[in-house]
Short mmCIF file of C-alpha atoms in Angstrom, two decimals:
data_model
loop_
_atom_site.label_atom_id
_atom_site.label_comp_id
_atom_site.label_asym_id
_atom_site.label_seq_id
_atom_site.Cartn_x
_atom_site.Cartn_y
_atom_site.Cartn_z
CA MET J 208 11.12 -42.64 -63.37
CA ALA J 209 7.72 -42.35 -61.83
CA PHE J 210 9.24 -44.27 -58.72
CA THR J 211 12.16 -41.86 -58.41
CA PHE J 212 9.32 -39.07 -58.45
CA LEU J 213 7.18 -40.38 -55.65
CA ALA J 214 10.18 -40.95 -53.75
CA SER J 215 11.47 -37.74 -53.78
CA ALA J 216 8.22 -36.42 -52.99
CA ALA J 217 7.97 -38.40 -50.08
CA VAL J 218 11.22 -37.42 -48.84
CA LEU J 219 10.30 -33.83 -49.16
CA SER J 220 7.14 -34.09 -47.67
CA ALA J 221 8.57 -35.87 -44.98
CA LEU J 222 11.49 -33.09 -44.47
CA ALA J 223 8.72 -30.58 -44.25
CA CYS J 224 6.58 -32.31 -41.76
CA GLY J 225 9.41 -32.97 -39.66
CA THR J 226 10.75 -29.39 -39.78
CA PHE J 227 7.17 -28.19 -38.48
CA ALA J 228 6.75 -31.27 -36.02
CA GLY J 229 9.92 -30.55 -34.53
CA ALA J 230 9.60 -26.52 -34.47
CA GLU J 231 8.87 -25.12 -30.81
CA PRO J 232 8.86 -21.79 -29.54
CA VAL J 233 11.80 -19.36 -28.79
CA GLN J 234 12.87 -19.02 -25.50
CA TYR J 235 15.38 -16.83 -23.21
CA CYS J 236 15.88 -17.38 -19.61
CA PRO J 237 17.52 -13.97 -18.45
CA VAL J 238 17.92 -15.75 -14.76
CA ALA J 239 17.20 -19.14 -13.53
CA ASP J 240 13.65 -20.54 -13.72
CA ILE J 241 12.38 -17.12 -15.23
CA CYS J 242 11.68 -17.85 -18.86
CA TYR J 243 9.91 -16.35 -21.58
CA GLN J 244 8.65 -18.07 -24.78
CA VAL J 245 7.65 -16.73 -27.97
CA ALA J 246 5.75 -18.63 -30.83
CA VAL J 247 4.55 -17.56 -34.39
CA PRO J 248 2.01 -19.48 -36.42
CA GLU J 249 3.24 -20.20 -40.03
CA ALA J 250 -0.13 -18.22 -41.12
CA SER J 251 0.79 -15.29 -38.89
CA ALA J 252 4.33 -15.12 -40.18
CA SER J 253 3.04 -15.26 -43.80
CA ALA J 254 0.97 -12.81 -43.27
CA ASP J 255 2.75 -10.16 -40.64
CA GLY J 256 -0.33 -10.37 -38.73
CA GLY J 257 -2.69 -12.61 -36.40
CA ASN J 258 -2.15 -14.72 -33.20
CA ILE J 259 1.27 -15.18 -31.55
CA TYR J 260 1.70 -17.46 -28.48
CA LEU J 261 3.32 -16.20 -25.22
CA GLN J 262 4.80 -18.16 -22.03
CA LEU J 263 5.78 -16.57 -19.07
CA ARG J 264 7.06 -18.68 -16.30
CA ALA J 265 8.85 -18.19 -12.81
CA PRO J 266 8.79 -19.43 -9.47
CA THR J 267 5.90 -18.32 -6.84
CA SER J 268 8.62 -16.53 -5.03
CA TYR J 269 8.21 -13.52 -6.78
CA SER J 270 5.32 -10.82 -6.85
CA TRP J 271 5.51 -10.65 -10.82
CA VAL J 272 7.19 -11.05 -14.02
CA ALA J 273 6.83 -9.63 -17.20
CA PHE J 274 8.01 -9.14 -20.58
CA GLY J 275 7.27 -6.94 -23.48
CA THR J 276 8.25 -5.86 -27.22
CA GLY J 277 11.05 -3.10 -27.81
CA ASP J 278 14.42 -2.06 -26.81
CA ALA J 279 13.10 -0.43 -23.51
CA MET J 280 9.83 0.40 -21.60
CA ALA J 281 9.10 3.76 -23.30
CA ASP J 282 6.18 2.68 -26.04
CA SER J 283 6.83 -1.13 -25.47
CA ASN J 284 3.69 -3.73 -25.31
CA ILE J 285 4.41 -5.23 -21.93
CA PHE J 286 2.79 -8.37 -20.48
CA VAL J 287 2.35 -8.83 -16.97
CA MET J 288 1.83 -11.87 -14.87
CA TYR J 289 1.11 -12.43 -11.11
CA ALA J 290 -0.93 -14.76 -9.10
CA ASP J 291 -4.60 -14.23 -8.82
CA GLY J 292 -5.35 -15.55 -5.49
CA ALA J 293 -7.51 -18.20 -6.37
CA GLY J 294 -4.59 -20.98 -7.94
CA ASN J 295 -4.06 -19.29 -11.24
CA VAL J 296 -2.57 -16.22 -12.45
CA THR J 297 -3.38 -12.75 -13.87
CA VAL J 298 -1.76 -11.79 -17.18
CA SER J 299 -2.19 -7.85 -17.77
CA GLY J 300 -1.22 -6.31 -21.11
CA ARG J 301 0.33 -3.19 -20.47
CA ALA J 302 1.62 0.10 -21.92
CA GLY J 303 5.03 1.12 -21.63
CA THR J 304 5.25 4.78 -20.80
CA GLY J 305 8.66 5.26 -19.46
CA HIS J 306 9.92 5.18 -15.80
CA THR J 307 6.63 4.99 -14.56
CA MET J 308 4.33 1.89 -13.67
CA PRO J 309 3.04 0.58 -17.03
CA ARG J 310 -0.78 0.63 -16.70
CA HIS J 311 -3.27 -1.59 -18.32
CA ASN J 312 -3.86 -1.47 -21.99
CA ALA J 313 -7.16 -2.83 -23.01
CA ILE J 314 -6.49 -2.59 -26.29
CA THR J 315 -4.29 -5.66 -26.17
CA GLN J 316 -6.33 -8.82 -27.36
CA LEU J 317 -4.96 -11.53 -24.47
CA GLU J 318 -6.41 -14.76 -23.87
CA LEU J 319 -4.98 -17.01 -20.89
CA LEU J 320 -4.66 -20.73 -22.16
CA GLY J 321 -4.92 -24.15 -20.99
CA GLY J 322 -2.08 -24.98 -18.67
CA SER J 323 -1.62 -21.71 -17.17
CA GLY J 324 -1.70 -21.92 -13.23
CA ILE J 325 0.27 -22.27 -10.35
CA SER J 326 1.48 -25.71 -9.30
CA ASP J 327 4.70 -27.17 -7.77
CA GLY J 328 5.77 -23.66 -7.05
CA SER J 329 6.06 -22.11 -10.28
CA MET J 330 3.60 -19.54 -12.16
CA ILE J 331 3.21 -20.55 -15.67
CA ALA J 332 0.83 -18.30 -17.79
CA ASN J 333 0.22 -19.72 -21.58
CA VAL J 334 -1.19 -16.92 -23.67
CA ARG J 335 -2.80 -16.07 -27.04
CA CYS J 336 -2.20 -12.54 -28.19
CA GLY J 337 -4.20 -11.23 -31.08
CA ASN J 338 -2.90 -8.12 -32.04
CA CYS J 339 0.48 -8.13 -30.76
CA GLY J 340 2.17 -7.18 -34.69
CA SER J 341 1.54 -3.64 -33.87
CA TRP J 342 0.15 -1.40 -30.61
CA PRO J 343 0.10 2.46 -30.14
CA GLY J 344 3.90 3.29 -30.29
CA GLY J 345 5.47 0.71 -32.39
CA ALA J 346 5.33 -2.38 -34.49
CA MET J 347 6.44 -5.74 -34.67
CA SER J 348 7.63 -8.00 -37.86
CA LEU J 349 6.18 -11.49 -36.72
CA ASP J 350 8.87 -12.99 -39.49
CA SER J 351 11.71 -10.91 -38.16
CA ASP J 352 14.96 -12.83 -37.38
CA GLY J 353 15.86 -10.05 -34.72
CA SER J 354 13.05 -8.69 -32.93
CA ASN J 355 13.95 -6.31 -29.73
CA TRP J 356 12.25 -7.72 -26.58
CA ILE J 357 12.34 -6.40 -22.84
CA ALA J 358 11.80 -8.16 -19.16
CA ALA J 359 11.57 -7.03 -15.58
CA TRP J 360 10.83 -9.08 -12.53
CA LYS J 361 10.29 -8.46 -8.59
CA LYS J 362 10.73 -10.74 -6.06
CA GLY J 363 8.40 -10.16 -2.67
CA ASP J 364 4.73 -10.96 -1.64
CA ALA J 365 1.99 -12.22 -4.24
CA ILE J 366 -0.18 -9.54 -5.48
CA ASP J 367 -3.23 -12.22 -5.34
CA SER J 368 -5.56 -10.11 -8.01
CA THR J 369 -7.40 -10.44 -10.66
CA ASP J 370 -7.21 -6.66 -11.22
CA LEU J 371 -5.65 -6.00 -14.93
CA ASP J 372 -4.12 -2.74 -13.71
CA ALA J 373 -3.06 -3.90 -10.03
CA ALA J 374 -0.16 -1.66 -8.77
CA ILE J 375 3.58 -3.30 -9.29
CA ARG J 376 6.43 -2.56 -7.19
CA TYR J 377 9.57 -1.26 -8.91
CA HIS J 378 11.70 -4.24 -10.57
CA ASP J 379 14.75 -6.08 -8.96
CA ALA J 380 16.36 -6.26 -12.44
CA HIS J 381 15.63 -5.76 -16.05
CA ASP J 382 16.97 -7.10 -19.23
CA GLU J 383 16.59 -6.91 -23.03
CA TRP J 384 17.38 -9.38 -25.71
CA LEU J 385 16.70 -10.32 -29.44
CA PHE J 386 14.27 -13.29 -30.73
CA ASP J 387 14.71 -14.80 -34.31
CA LEU J 388 11.19 -15.26 -34.40
CA THR J 389 11.80 -17.34 -37.72
CA GLN J 390 13.03 -20.02 -35.47
CA GLY J 391 9.76 -19.63 -33.31
CA THR J 392 7.14 -20.46 -36.06
CA VAL J 393 5.15 -23.31 -35.42
CA ALA J 394 2.69 -24.99 -37.99
CA ASP J 395 -0.33 -24.70 -36.00
CA ASN J 396 -2.24 -21.85 -34.80
CA SER J 397 -3.09 -23.00 -31.37
CA ASN J 398 -1.77 -23.57 -28.03
CA PRO J 399 1.85 -24.52 -28.78
CA PHE J 400 2.85 -25.02 -25.01
CA LEU J 401 0.85 -28.27 -24.07
CA GLY J 402 3.00 -31.55 -24.22
CA VAL J 403 5.96 -30.12 -25.07
CA ARG J 404 9.54 -28.80 -22.72
CA GLN J 405 8.27 -26.90 -20.07
CA PHE J 406 10.87 -26.35 -17.25
CA ASP J 407 14.00 -26.16 -19.38
CA ASN J 408 16.10 -22.91 -18.99
CA THR J 409 18.08 -23.36 -22.52
CA ASN J 410 17.91 -20.36 -24.51
CA ARG J 411 16.50 -21.04 -28.13
CA GLY J 412 16.45 -18.39 -31.23
CA VAL J 413 18.31 -15.80 -29.05
CA GLY J 414 20.40 -13.51 -30.87
CA ARG J 415 21.97 -11.35 -28.13
CA GLY J 416 22.12 -11.77 -24.42
CA SER J 417 21.36 -9.46 -21.93
CA ALA J 418 23.46 -5.82 -21.79
CA THR J 419 25.01 -4.57 -18.48
CA ASN J 420 21.90 -4.42 -16.08
CA PRO J 421 21.03 -0.73 -15.49
CA LYS J 422 20.66 -1.21 -11.80
CA ILE J 423 24.14 -1.83 -11.10
CA TYR J 424 24.68 1.97 -12.62
CA ILE J 425 21.66 3.20 -10.46
CA GLN J 426 23.14 1.64 -7.42
CA ALA J 427 26.72 2.81 -7.84
CA HIS J 428 25.37 6.30 -8.71
CA GLY J 429 22.86 6.32 -5.76
CA ILE J 430 26.13 5.21 -3.44
CA ILE J 431 28.67 7.36 -4.62
CA MET J 432 26.22 10.54 -4.78
CA ALA J 433 25.28 9.72 -0.96
CA ILE J 434 28.84 9.44 0.29
CA VAL J 435 29.49 12.91 -1.80
CA PHE J 436 26.74 15.03 0.07
CA VAL J 437 26.10 13.19 3.30
CA ILE J 438 29.45 12.41 4.35
CA LEU J 439 32.37 14.64 2.16
CA TYR J 440 31.00 17.56 1.68
CA PRO J 441 29.82 18.30 5.17
CA LEU J 442 33.12 16.76 6.33
CA GLY J 443 35.20 18.84 4.35
CA SER J 444 33.31 21.83 5.26
CA ALA J 445 33.83 21.09 8.74
CA VAL J 446 37.62 20.99 8.21
CA MET J 447 37.81 24.68 8.02
CA PRO J 448 36.37 25.55 11.50
CA LEU J 449 37.62 22.91 13.21
CA LEU J 450 41.39 22.46 12.01
CA GLY J 451 41.59 26.19 10.23
CA LYS J 452 43.78 24.13 7.34
CA TRP J 453 42.42 25.77 4.09
CA VAL J 454 44.73 23.47 2.07
CA LEU J 455 43.20 20.46 3.47
CA HIS J 456 40.18 22.09 3.08
CA ALA J 457 40.49 22.58 -0.53
CA LEU J 458 41.84 19.58 -1.40
CA TRP J 459 39.05 17.30 0.06
CA GLN J 460 36.45 19.41 -1.43
CA PHE J 461 37.96 18.96 -4.44
CA LEU J 462 38.36 15.14 -4.44
CA ALA J 463 34.63 15.15 -3.34
CA PHE J 464 34.02 17.43 -6.41
CA LEU J 465 35.62 15.09 -8.94
CA LEU J 466 33.61 11.88 -7.10
CA MET J 467 30.64 14.00 -7.50
CA TRP J 468 30.85 14.38 -11.33
CA ALA J 469 31.56 10.70 -11.77
CA GLY J 470 28.64 9.63 -9.95
CA PHE J 471 26.63 12.11 -11.83
CA ALA J 472 27.96 10.35 -14.93
CA LEU J 473 27.03 7.55 -13.70
CA GLY J 474 23.56 8.71 -13.17
CA ILE J 475 23.52 10.00 -16.88
CA VAL J 476 24.19 6.60 -18.19
CA ALA J 477 21.39 4.96 -15.99
CA SER J 478 18.88 7.51 -16.97
CA GLN J 479 19.48 6.88 -20.64
CA ARG J 480 19.84 3.08 -20.26
CA ILE J 481 15.74 3.10 -18.47
CA ARG J 482 14.84 6.26 -20.58
CA LEU J 483 14.37 8.39 -17.81
CA ASP J 484 15.95 11.47 -19.08
CA PHE J 485 14.29 14.79 -17.42
CA ASN J 486 11.19 13.08 -16.57
CA SER J 487 11.37 12.93 -12.94
CA SER J 488 12.31 15.76 -9.92
CA HIS J 489 15.47 13.82 -9.17
CA THR J 490 16.69 14.08 -12.44
CA ILE J 491 16.09 17.96 -12.71
CA LEU J 492 17.11 18.39 -9.14
CA GLY J 493 20.41 16.65 -9.58
CA THR J 494 21.48 18.47 -12.59
CA VAL J 495 20.78 21.82 -11.09
CA VAL J 496 22.56 21.07 -8.17
CA VAL J 497 25.40 19.41 -9.83
CA SER J 498 25.64 22.14 -12.34
CA LEU J 499 25.83 25.09 -10.01
CA MET J 500 28.34 23.33 -7.72
CA GLY J 501 30.39 23.67 -10.60
CA ILE J 502 31.21 27.37 -9.69
CA GLN J 503 31.84 26.51 -6.14
CA PRO J 504 35.28 26.10 -6.34
CA ALA J 505 36.20 29.41 -8.05
CA LEU J 506 34.20 31.01 -5.07
CA GLY J 507 36.55 29.14 -2.87
CA TRP J 508 39.82 30.41 -4.28
CA VAL J 509 38.26 34.00 -4.80
CA HIS J 510 37.20 33.72 -1.08
CA HIS J 511 40.81 33.00 -0.06
CA LYS J 512 42.46 35.46 -2.03
CA HIS J 513 40.49 38.12 -0.57
CA PHE J 514 41.09 36.77 2.90
CA VAL J 515 44.62 36.57 2.29
CA LYS J 516 44.76 40.16 1.16
CA HIS J 517 42.34 41.72 3.86
CA GLN J 518 42.54 39.26 6.55
CA SER J 519 38.85 39.20 6.76
CA ARG J 520 35.92 37.62 5.25
CA GLY J 521 33.63 39.69 2.59
CA LEU J 522 31.18 39.22 0.55
CA VAL J 523 32.28 36.92 -1.37
CA SER J 524 33.35 34.73 2.02
CA HIS J 525 29.73 34.57 2.44
CA ALA J 526 28.55 33.74 -0.79
CA HIS J 527 30.87 30.59 -0.79
CA ILE J 528 29.99 29.82 2.69
CA TRP J 529 26.08 29.91 2.49
CA TYR J 530 25.92 28.72 -1.17
CA GLY J 531 27.78 25.66 -0.63
CA ARG J 532 25.40 25.43 2.20
CA ALA J 533 22.04 25.86 0.20
CA LEU J 534 23.65 23.22 -2.28
CA LEU J 535 24.67 20.83 0.47
CA VAL J 536 20.87 20.59 1.56
CA MET J 537 19.68 20.32 -1.74
CA GLY J 538 21.89 17.74 -2.90
CA ILE J 539 20.83 15.85 0.26
CA VAL J 540 16.96 16.61 -0.50
CA ASN J 541 17.98 15.29 -4.00
CA GLY J 542 19.20 11.85 -2.44
CA GLY J 543 16.00 11.41 -0.80
CA LEU J 544 14.07 11.94 -3.94
CA GLY J 545 16.18 9.25 -5.67
CA LEU J 546 15.49 6.80 -2.98
CA GLN J 547 11.97 7.42 -3.89
CA LEU J 548 12.23 7.36 -7.32
CA ALA J 549 14.14 3.83 -6.94
CA ASP J 550 11.32 2.55 -4.49
CA ALA J 551 14.07 1.86 -1.93
CA SER J 552 13.29 -0.47 0.84
CA GLN J 553 12.27 1.46 4.02
CA THR J 554 15.74 0.07 5.64
CA TYR J 555 17.74 2.43 3.01
CA ILE J 556 15.35 5.23 3.81
CA ILE J 557 16.05 5.14 7.42
CA VAL J 558 19.91 4.22 7.14
CA TYR J 559 20.23 7.46 4.58
CA SER J 560 17.88 9.72 6.88
CA VAL J 561 19.52 8.73 9.93
CA LEU J 562 23.25 9.38 8.51
CA ALA J 563 21.91 12.62 7.02
CA GLY J 564 20.64 13.80 10.27
CA VAL J 565 24.33 12.85 12.16
CA MET J 566 26.22 14.91 9.67
CA PHE J 567 23.85 17.68 9.99
CA VAL J 568 24.89 17.82 13.84
CA VAL J 569 28.58 17.22 13.24
CA TYR J 570 28.24 20.07 10.82
CA ILE J 571 26.36 22.15 12.67
CA LEU J 572 28.52 21.85 15.84
CA GLY J 573 31.56 22.35 13.98
CA ALA J 574 30.48 25.31 12.57
CA MET J 575 29.25 26.89 16.10
CA PHE J 576 32.95 25.71 17.71
CA GLY J 577 34.69 27.20 14.51
CA GLU J 578 32.74 30.63 14.56
CA TYR J 579 33.64 30.79 18.52
CA ARG J 580 37.00 30.35 17.63
CA ARG J 581 37.13 32.47 14.83
CA ARG J 582 36.11 35.60 17.06
CA ARG J 583 38.21 34.84 19.95
CA ARG J 584 41.16 34.78 17.89
CA GLY J 585 40.26 37.77 15.46
CA GLY J 586 39.14 35.95 12.28
CA SER J 587 42.84 34.71 11.29
CA ILE J 588 41.99 31.10 12.11
CA GLU J 589 40.76 30.28 8.64
CA GLN J 590 44.04 30.83 6.64
CA LYS J 591 46.43 28.49 8.39
CA SER J 592 48.42 26.38 6.72
CA SER J 593 47.93 22.49 6.63
#
C-alpha cells in the first residue's frame, strides 16, 4: 500500500513538473517572420495581476512592428518595437486613442530583457510588463482563454531612435486575434524566451485567426471614390455640352451615383473596423458631400422637365449645374484629405493630383465649347435625344 501511494505521488509529481517544464509562450504570426508571443507566470495567473512577458520579432526590413491588448486601437495598451540605431531595439508602451498615432504612455511598466537586439536580419524584443493586467481604458484577465489582441506593422527605413515617443508612420496592415493565455502559463516568473524556440512561425494558443484586413476596404473605398469624382462625374457632366444627349448624360451620372454609394458603404465599413467614425475632416466632409449629392438626380429631373416645357434654362437649371459643380470640387478635395489620412505615398498623391487637374481642364474646355454651341443654336442643344 505504501509503495502504491509513493509511486502514485511520484507519477503525479512528474506529470506536474512535466506540464510546467513543457509550457511555453503562446504565439501568433500574422505574416511570415512577424511573430508575437505572450507568457504569463503561474503566480500572475493565480493572482490575476503581476508580471507578464512579451516578445516581438520581425525582420529588419520593417520600420516598426507593434501589438497590443483589445480588439481595436481605441483604448488599447500597445507595445511598439523599432531599431534604436545602436544594435538594439526600443520598445515603447503607448496608449491607443483611435485612428491617430499612439503616444508614449509612461504608466506602462516595461523592461527590455536579455536576448533582445538585432541579429541576422531580425529584431527581437523580450519584454517584462509589470502592470499589463490593467491600463487606462481597459483591463485583461491573465487567466483568460479568449484574450483579445491586435497588431500592426510597417515596412521601411529603420527609425533608429531611443525616443519612446518617436514618430511612426501609418501601418501597412493590421490584424486581430484571440490568445488562450491558459496555454501560455509558465512556472517561473522570469524571462521565458531564453533557450526556447525563437524562429518558428507556428501559431500556438490562438483562438481565432485574422479577420479581413480593413486595408482592403480602405483601398477599395479610395479607388472607387476617386474614379467617381475625378473621372465619371466630370465626364458625365461633359456629355451635355459636348454631345447634347440628355439621356446618355442621365444614365452615365446615375451609374456613377450608384457607384458612389457603393464606395461610401465601403468607407463606412472601413471606418467601423478601425473605429475612425467621425473623428476626421475626411469622414465628416465625405458624409456631407455624399448626402448632399443625394438630391442632385431630383434636381436634374426637374431641370429637364423645365427645359422641355420652356425650351430654356431656368433657376432650377442653374441650381442643378452649379450645385453639382460645387459638390464635385468638394468631393475631389475630400479625396486629397483621404490620401492624407491614409498617409499615402507621394506617388499616389501626385497621380491623383495630375489626374484631377487634367479632368478639370477637360471639363472646363467642354463647358466652354458647350456654351458656345448653345448660344449659336439658341439654347436648344441640351435636349437632344440620345
